[in-house]
PDB file of C-alpha atoms in Angstrom:
ATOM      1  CA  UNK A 302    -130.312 -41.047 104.140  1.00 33.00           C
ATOM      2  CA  UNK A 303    -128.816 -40.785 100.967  1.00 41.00           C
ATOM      3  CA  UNK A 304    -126.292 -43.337  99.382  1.00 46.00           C
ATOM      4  CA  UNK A 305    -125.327 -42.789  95.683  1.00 52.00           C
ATOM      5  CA  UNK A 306    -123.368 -46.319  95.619  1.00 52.00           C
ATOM      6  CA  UNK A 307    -119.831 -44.240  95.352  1.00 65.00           C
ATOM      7  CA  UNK A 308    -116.908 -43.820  97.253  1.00 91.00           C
ATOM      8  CA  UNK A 309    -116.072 -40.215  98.678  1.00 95.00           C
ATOM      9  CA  UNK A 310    -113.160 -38.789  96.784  1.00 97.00           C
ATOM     10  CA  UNK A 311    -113.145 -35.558  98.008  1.00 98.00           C
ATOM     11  CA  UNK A 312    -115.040 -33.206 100.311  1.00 98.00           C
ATOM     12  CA  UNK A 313    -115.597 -29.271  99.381  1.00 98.00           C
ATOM     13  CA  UNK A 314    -116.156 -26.924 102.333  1.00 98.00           C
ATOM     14  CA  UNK A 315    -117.706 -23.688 102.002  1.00 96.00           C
ATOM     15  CA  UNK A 316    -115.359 -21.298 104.562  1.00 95.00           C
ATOM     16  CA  UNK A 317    -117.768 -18.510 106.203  1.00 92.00           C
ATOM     17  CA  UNK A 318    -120.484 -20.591 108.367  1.00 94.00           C
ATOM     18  CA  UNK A 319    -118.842 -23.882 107.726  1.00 97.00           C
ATOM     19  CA  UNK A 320    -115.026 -23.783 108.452  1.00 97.00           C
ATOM     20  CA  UNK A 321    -115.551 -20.156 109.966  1.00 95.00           C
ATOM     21  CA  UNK A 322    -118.516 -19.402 112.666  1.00 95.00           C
ATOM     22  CA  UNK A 323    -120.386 -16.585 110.741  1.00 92.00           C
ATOM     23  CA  UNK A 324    -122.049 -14.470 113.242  1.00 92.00           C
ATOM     24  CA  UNK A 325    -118.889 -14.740 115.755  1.00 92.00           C
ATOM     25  CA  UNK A 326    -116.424 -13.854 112.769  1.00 91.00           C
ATOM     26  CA  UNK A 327    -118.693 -11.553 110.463  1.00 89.00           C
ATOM     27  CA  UNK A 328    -121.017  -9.307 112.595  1.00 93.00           C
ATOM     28  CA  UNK A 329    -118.410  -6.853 113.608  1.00 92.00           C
ATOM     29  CA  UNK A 330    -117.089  -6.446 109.833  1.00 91.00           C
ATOM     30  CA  UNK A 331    -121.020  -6.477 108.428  1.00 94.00           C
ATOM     31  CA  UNK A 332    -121.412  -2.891 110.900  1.00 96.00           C
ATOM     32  CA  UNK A 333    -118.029  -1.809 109.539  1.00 94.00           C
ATOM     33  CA  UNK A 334    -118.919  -1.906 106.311  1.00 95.00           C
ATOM     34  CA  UNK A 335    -122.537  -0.343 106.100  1.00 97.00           C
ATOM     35  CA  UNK A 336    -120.950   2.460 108.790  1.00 96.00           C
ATOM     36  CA  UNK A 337    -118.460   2.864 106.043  1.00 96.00           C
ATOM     37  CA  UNK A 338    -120.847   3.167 103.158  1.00 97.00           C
ATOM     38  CA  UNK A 339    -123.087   4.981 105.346  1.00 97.00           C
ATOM     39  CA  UNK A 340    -120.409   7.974 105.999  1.00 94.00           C
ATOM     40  CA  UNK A 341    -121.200   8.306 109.143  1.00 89.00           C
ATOM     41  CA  UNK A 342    -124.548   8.101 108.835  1.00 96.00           C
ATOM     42  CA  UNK A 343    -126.141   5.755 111.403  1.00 96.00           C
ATOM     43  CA  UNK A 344    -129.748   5.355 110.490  1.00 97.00           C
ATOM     44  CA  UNK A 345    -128.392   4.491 106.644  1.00 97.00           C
ATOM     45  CA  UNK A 346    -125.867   1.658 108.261  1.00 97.00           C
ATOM     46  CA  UNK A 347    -128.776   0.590 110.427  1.00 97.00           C
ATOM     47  CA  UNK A 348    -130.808   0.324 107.285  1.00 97.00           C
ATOM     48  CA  UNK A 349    -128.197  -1.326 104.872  1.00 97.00           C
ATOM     49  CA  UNK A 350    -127.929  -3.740 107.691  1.00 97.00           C
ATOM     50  CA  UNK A 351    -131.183  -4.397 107.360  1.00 98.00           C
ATOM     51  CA  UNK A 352    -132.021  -4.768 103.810  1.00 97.00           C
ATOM     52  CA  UNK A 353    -128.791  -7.332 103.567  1.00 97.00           C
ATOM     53  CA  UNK A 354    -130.529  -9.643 105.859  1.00 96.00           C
ATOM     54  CA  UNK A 355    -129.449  -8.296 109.464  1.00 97.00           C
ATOM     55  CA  UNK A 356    -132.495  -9.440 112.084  1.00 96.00           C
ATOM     56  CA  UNK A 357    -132.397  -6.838 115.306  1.00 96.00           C
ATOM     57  CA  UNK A 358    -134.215  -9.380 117.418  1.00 95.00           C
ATOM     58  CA  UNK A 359    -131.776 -11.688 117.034  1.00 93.00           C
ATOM     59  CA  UNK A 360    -128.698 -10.039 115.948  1.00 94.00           C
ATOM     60  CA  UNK A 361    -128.038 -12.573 113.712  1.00 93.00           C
ATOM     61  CA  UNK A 362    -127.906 -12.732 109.514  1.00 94.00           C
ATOM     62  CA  UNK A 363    -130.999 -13.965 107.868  1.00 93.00           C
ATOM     63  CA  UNK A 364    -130.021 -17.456 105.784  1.00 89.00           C
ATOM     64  CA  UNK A 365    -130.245 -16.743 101.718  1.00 86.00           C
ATOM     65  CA  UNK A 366    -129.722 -12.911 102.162  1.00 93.00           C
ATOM     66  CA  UNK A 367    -126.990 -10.670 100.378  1.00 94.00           C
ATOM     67  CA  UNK A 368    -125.076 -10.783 103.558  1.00 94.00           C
ATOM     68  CA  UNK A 369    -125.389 -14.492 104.195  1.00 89.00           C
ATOM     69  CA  UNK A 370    -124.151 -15.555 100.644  1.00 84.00           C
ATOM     70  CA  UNK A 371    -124.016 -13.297  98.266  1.00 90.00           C
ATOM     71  CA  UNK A 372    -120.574 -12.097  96.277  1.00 88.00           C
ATOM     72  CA  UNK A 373    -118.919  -9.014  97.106  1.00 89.00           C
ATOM     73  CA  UNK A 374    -119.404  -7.687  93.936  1.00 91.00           C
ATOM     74  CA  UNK A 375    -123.170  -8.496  94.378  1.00 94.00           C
ATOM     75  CA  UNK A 376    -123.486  -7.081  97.419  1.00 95.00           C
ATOM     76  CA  UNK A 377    -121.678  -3.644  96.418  1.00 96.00           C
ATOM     77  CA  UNK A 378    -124.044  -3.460  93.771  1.00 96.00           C
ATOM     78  CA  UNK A 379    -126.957  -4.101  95.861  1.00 96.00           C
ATOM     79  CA  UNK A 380    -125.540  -1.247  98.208  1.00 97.00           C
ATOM     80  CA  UNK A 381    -124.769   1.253  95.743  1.00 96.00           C
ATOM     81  CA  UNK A 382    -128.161   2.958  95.022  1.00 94.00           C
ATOM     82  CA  UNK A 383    -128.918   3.376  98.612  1.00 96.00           C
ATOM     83  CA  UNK A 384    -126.046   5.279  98.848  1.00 95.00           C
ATOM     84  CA  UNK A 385    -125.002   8.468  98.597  1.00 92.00           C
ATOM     85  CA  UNK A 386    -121.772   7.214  96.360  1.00 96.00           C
ATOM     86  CA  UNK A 387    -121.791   8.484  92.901  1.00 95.00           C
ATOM     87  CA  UNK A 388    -118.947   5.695  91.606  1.00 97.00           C
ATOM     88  CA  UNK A 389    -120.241   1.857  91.813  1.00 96.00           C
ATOM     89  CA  UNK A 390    -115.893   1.181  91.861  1.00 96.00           C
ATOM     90  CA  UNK A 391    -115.802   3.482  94.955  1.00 96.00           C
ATOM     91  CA  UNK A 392    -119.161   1.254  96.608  1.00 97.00           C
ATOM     92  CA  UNK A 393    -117.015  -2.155  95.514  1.00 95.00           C
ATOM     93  CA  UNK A 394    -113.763  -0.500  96.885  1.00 95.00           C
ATOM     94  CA  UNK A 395    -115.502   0.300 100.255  1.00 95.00           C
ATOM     95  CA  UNK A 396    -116.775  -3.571 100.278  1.00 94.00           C
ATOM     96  CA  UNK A 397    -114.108  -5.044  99.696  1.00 89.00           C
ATOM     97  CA  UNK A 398    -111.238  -3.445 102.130  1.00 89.00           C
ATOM     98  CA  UNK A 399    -114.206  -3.562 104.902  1.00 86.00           C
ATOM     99  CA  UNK A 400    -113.704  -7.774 104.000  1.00 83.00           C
ATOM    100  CA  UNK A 401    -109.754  -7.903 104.280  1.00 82.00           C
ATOM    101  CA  UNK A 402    -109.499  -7.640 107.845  1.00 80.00           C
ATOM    102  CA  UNK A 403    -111.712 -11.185 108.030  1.00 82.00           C
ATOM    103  CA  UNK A 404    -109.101 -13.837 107.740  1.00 85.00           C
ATOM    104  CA  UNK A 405    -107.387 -11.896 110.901  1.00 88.00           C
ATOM    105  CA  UNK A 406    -110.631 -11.481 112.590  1.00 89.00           C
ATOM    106  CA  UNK A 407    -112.198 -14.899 112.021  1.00 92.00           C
ATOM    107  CA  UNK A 408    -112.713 -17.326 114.360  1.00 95.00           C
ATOM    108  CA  UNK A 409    -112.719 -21.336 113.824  1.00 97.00           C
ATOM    109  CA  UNK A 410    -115.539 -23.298 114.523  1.00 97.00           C
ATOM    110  CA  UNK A 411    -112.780 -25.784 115.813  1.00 97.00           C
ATOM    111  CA  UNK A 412    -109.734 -27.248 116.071  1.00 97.00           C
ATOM    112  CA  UNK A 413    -109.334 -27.153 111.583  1.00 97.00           C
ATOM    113  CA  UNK A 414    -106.373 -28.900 111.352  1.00 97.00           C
ATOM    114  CA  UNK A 415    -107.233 -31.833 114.209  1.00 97.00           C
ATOM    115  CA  UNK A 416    -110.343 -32.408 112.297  1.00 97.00           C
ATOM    116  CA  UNK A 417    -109.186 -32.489 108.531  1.00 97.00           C
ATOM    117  CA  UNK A 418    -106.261 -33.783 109.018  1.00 96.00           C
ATOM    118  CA  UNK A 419    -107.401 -37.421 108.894  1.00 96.00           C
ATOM    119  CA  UNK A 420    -109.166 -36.705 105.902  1.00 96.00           C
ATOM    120  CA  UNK A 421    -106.284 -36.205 104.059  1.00 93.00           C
ATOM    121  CA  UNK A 422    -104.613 -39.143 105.815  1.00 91.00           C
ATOM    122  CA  UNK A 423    -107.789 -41.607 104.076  1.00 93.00           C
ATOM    123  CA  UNK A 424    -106.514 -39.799 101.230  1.00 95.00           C
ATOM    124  CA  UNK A 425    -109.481 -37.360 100.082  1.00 97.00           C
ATOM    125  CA  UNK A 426    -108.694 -34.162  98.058  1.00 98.00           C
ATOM    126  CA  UNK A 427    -109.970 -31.208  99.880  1.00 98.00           C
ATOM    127  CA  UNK A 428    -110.936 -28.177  99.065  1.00 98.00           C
ATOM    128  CA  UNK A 429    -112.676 -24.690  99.628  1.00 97.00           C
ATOM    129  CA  UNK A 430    -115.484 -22.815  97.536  1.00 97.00           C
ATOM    130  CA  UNK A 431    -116.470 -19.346  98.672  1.00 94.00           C
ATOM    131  CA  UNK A 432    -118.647 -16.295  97.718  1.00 88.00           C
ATOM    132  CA  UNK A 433    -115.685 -14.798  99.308  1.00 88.00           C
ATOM    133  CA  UNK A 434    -112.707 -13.683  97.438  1.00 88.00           C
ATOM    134  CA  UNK A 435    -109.949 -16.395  96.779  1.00 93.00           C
ATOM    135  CA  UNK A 436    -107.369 -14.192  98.371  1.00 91.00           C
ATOM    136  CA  UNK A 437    -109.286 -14.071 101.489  1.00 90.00           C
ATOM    137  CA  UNK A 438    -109.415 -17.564 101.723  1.00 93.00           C
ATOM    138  CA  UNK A 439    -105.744 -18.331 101.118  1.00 95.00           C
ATOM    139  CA  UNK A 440    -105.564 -15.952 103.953  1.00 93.00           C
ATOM    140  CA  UNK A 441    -107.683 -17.307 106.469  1.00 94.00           C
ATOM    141  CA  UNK A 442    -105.985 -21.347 105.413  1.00 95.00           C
ATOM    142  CA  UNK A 443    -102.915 -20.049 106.257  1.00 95.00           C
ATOM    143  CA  UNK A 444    -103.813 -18.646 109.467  1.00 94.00           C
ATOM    144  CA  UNK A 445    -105.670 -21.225 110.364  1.00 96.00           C
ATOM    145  CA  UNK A 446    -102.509 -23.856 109.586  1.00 96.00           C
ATOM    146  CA  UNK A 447    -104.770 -26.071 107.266  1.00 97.00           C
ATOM    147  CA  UNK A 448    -102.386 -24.680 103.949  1.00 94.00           C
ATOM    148  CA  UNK A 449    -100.976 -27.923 103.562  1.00 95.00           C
ATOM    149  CA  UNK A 450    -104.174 -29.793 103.796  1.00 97.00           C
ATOM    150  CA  UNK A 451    -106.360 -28.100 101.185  1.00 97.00           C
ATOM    151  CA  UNK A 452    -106.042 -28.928  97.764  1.00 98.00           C
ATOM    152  CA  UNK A 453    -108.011 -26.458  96.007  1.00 98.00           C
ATOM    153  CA  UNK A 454    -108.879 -22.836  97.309  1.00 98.00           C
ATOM    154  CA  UNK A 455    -111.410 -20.463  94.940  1.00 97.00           C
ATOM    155  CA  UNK A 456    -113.398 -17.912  95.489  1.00 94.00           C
ATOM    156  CA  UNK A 457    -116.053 -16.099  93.264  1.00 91.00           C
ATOM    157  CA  UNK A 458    -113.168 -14.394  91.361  1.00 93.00           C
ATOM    158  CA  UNK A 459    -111.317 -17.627  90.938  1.00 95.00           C
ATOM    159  CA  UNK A 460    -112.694 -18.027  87.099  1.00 95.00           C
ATOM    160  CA  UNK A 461    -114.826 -20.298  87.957  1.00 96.00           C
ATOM    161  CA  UNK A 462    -117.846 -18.376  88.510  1.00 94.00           C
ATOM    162  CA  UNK A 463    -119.855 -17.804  92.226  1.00 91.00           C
ATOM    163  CA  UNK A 464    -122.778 -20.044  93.650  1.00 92.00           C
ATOM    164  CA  UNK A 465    -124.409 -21.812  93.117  1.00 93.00           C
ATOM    165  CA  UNK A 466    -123.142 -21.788  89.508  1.00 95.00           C
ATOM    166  CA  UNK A 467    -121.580 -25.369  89.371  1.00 97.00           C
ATOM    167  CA  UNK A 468    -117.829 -24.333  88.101  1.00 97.00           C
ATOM    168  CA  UNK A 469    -115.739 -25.050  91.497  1.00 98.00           C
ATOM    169  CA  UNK A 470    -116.804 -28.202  91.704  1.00 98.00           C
ATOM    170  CA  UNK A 471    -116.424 -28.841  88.272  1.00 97.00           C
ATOM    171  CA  UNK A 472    -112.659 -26.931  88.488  1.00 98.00           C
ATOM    172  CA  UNK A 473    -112.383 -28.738  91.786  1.00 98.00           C
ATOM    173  CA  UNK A 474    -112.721 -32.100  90.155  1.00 98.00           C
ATOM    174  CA  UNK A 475    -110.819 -31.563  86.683  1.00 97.00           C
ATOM    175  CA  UNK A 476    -107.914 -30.702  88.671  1.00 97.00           C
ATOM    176  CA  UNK A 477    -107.680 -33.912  90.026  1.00 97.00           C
ATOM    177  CA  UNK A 478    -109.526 -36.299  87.770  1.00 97.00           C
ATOM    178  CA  UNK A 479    -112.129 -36.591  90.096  1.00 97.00           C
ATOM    179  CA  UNK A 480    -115.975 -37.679  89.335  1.00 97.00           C
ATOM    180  CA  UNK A 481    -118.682 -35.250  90.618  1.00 97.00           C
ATOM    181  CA  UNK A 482    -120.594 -38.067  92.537  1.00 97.00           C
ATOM    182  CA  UNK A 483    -117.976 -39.141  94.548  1.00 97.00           C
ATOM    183  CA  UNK A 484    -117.329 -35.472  96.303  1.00 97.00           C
ATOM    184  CA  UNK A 485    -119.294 -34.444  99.428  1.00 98.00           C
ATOM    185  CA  UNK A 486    -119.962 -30.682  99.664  1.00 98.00           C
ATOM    186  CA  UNK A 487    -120.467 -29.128 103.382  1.00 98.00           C
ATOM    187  CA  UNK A 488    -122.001 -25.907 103.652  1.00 97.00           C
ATOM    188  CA  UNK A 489    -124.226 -23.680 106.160  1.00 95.00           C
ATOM    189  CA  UNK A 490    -126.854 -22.106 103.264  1.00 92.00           C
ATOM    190  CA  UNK A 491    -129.492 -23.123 100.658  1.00 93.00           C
ATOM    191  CA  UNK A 492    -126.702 -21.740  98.307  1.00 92.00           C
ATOM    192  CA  UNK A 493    -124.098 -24.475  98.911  1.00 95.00           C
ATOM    193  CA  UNK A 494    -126.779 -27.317  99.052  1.00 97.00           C
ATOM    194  CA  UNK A 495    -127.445 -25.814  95.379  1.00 96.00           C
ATOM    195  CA  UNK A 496    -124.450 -25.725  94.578  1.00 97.00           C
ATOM    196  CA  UNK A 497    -123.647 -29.218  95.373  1.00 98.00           C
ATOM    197  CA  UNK A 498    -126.978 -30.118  93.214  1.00 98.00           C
ATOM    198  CA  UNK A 499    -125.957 -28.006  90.406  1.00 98.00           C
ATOM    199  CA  UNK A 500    -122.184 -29.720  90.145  1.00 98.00           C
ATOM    200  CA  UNK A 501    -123.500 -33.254  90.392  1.00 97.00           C
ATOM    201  CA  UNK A 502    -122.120 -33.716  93.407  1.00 98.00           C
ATOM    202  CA  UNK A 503    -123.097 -37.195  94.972  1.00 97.00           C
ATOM    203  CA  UNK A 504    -123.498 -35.389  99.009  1.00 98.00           C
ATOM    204  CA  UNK A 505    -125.041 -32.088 100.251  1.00 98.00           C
ATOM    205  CA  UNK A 506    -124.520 -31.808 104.211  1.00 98.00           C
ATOM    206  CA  UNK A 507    -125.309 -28.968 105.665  1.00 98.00           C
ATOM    207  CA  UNK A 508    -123.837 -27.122 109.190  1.00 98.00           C
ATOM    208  CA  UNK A 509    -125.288 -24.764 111.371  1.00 96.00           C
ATOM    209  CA  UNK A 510    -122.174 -22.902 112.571  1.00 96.00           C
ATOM    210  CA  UNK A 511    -123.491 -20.147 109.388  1.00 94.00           C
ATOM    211  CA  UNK A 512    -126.738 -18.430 109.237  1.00 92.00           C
ATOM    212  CA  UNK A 513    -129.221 -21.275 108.850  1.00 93.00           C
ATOM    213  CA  UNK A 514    -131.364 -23.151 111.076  1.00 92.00           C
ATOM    214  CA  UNK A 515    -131.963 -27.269 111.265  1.00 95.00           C
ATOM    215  CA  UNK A 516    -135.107 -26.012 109.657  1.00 95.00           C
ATOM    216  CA  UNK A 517    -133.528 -24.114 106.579  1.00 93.00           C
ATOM    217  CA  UNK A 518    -131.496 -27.304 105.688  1.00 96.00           C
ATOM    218  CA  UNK A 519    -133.153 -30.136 106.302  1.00 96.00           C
ATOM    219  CA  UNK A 520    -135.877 -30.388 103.670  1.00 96.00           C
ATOM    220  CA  UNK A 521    -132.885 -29.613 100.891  1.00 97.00           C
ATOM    221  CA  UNK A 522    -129.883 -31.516 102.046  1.00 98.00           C
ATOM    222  CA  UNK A 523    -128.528 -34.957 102.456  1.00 98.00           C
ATOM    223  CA  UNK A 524    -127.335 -34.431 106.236  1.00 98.00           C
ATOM    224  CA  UNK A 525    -127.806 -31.528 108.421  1.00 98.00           C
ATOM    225  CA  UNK A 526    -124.807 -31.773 111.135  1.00 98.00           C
ATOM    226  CA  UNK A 527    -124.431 -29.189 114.332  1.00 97.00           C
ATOM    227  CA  UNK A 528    -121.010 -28.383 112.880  1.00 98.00           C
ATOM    228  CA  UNK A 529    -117.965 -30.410 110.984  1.00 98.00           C
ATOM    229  CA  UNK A 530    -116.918 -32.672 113.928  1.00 98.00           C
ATOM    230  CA  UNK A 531    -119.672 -34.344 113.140  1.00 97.00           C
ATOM    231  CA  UNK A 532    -118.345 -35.394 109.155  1.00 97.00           C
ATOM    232  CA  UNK A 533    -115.844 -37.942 110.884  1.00 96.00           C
ATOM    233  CA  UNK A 534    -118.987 -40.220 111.941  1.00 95.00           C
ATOM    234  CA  UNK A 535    -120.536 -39.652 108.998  1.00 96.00           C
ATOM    235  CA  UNK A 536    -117.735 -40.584 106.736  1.00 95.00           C
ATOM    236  CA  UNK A 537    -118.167 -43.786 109.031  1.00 92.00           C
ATOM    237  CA  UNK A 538    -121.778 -44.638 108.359  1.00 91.00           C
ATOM    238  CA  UNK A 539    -121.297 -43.979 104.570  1.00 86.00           C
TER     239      UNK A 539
END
């Protein structure tokens, strides 16, 4: 167990596979998008499902793969040469309106606003940092009534730069004249537990409502918990 001899401040939460369940919320618009790029071509969605990190056994999304927590800029250029698209602003076009039905299709891994609520009641700044982009995420706090609890929002297009580049954390905590050791960052993939490194920040805790197993997280993070009910106790303990 880790204890860096600070007091949380705030706590950063990744959204897909940490506030959102991945698989439950993401599967259905992963298909839609290959089929998309595909153009009707079902052996090409089958196999850009495959190359970004889609395991047929399982059905689920391989942790650390384009699909699991990569940009959507990265992940349209990743596409694009597999495709028959001549225009890489067409492949990022096709990406990215596949992505703007998730905040409607998304599904909680709980009850957000029960469970963050008393962190902003101990009076922590909270935020969100996402590979996805920021207007999806304003999206998906407002339909999720947790608006008036989150302090920051960004996504990859925010200015700050994507994962696990440091700059949300470091945005996160100039904002509000915060220290980077005295913010916890929750997230379901190696990326966010880099992240977390990279910024300084004094907790990594790790959930496996995303795409990675106890396994995946354990060796690299501070805490792995089953999903964020479990930060309450651990805010306890710390």
């Amino acid at each position: 167990m880790t204890d860096n001899g600070s007091s949380i401040s705030g706590i950063l939460f990744d959204k897909d596979g940490t506030l959102i369940d991945y698989h439950e919320s993401f599967m259905p618009l992963n298909w839609r998008m290959a089929k998309n790029l595909a153009r009707g071509d079902d052996a090409l969605a089958r196999h850009l499902m495959l190359i970004g990190g889609w395991d047929p056994e399982t059905d689920r999304i391989k942790p650390g793969t384009p699909l699991a927590a990569w940009t959507l800029a990265e992940i349209a250029e990743f596409y694009h040469d597999e495709t028959a698209i001549d225009d890489p602003a067409e492949t990022l076009s096709i990406v990215v309106q596949a992505s703007e039905t998730g905040p409607a299709e998304a599904v909680a891994v709980t009850d957000l606003p029960a469970v963050l609520g008393p962190f902003k009641d101990m009076g922590l700044k909270l935020g969100i940092t996402t590979s996805d982009h920021t207007a999806a995420a304003r999206a998906t706090v407002e339909r999720f009534g947790i608006d008036g609890l989150m302090d920051f929002v960004a996504g990859y297009d925010a200015g700050y730069g994507s994962k696990p580049q440091p700059g949300m954390i470091h945005g996160f905590c100039e904002a509000f004249g915060l220290a980077p050791e005295t913010i916890m960052v929750v997230g379901d993939n190696r990326h966010d537990i880099e992240f977390a490194r990279a910024g300084g920040a004094g907790w990594a805790v790790g959930v496996l409502t995303g795409t990675s197993v106890r396994e995946d997280l354990e060796p690299i993070a501070d805490f792995v918990l089953d999903d964020i009910t479990g930060l309450p106790g651990l805010l306890a303990r710390l």
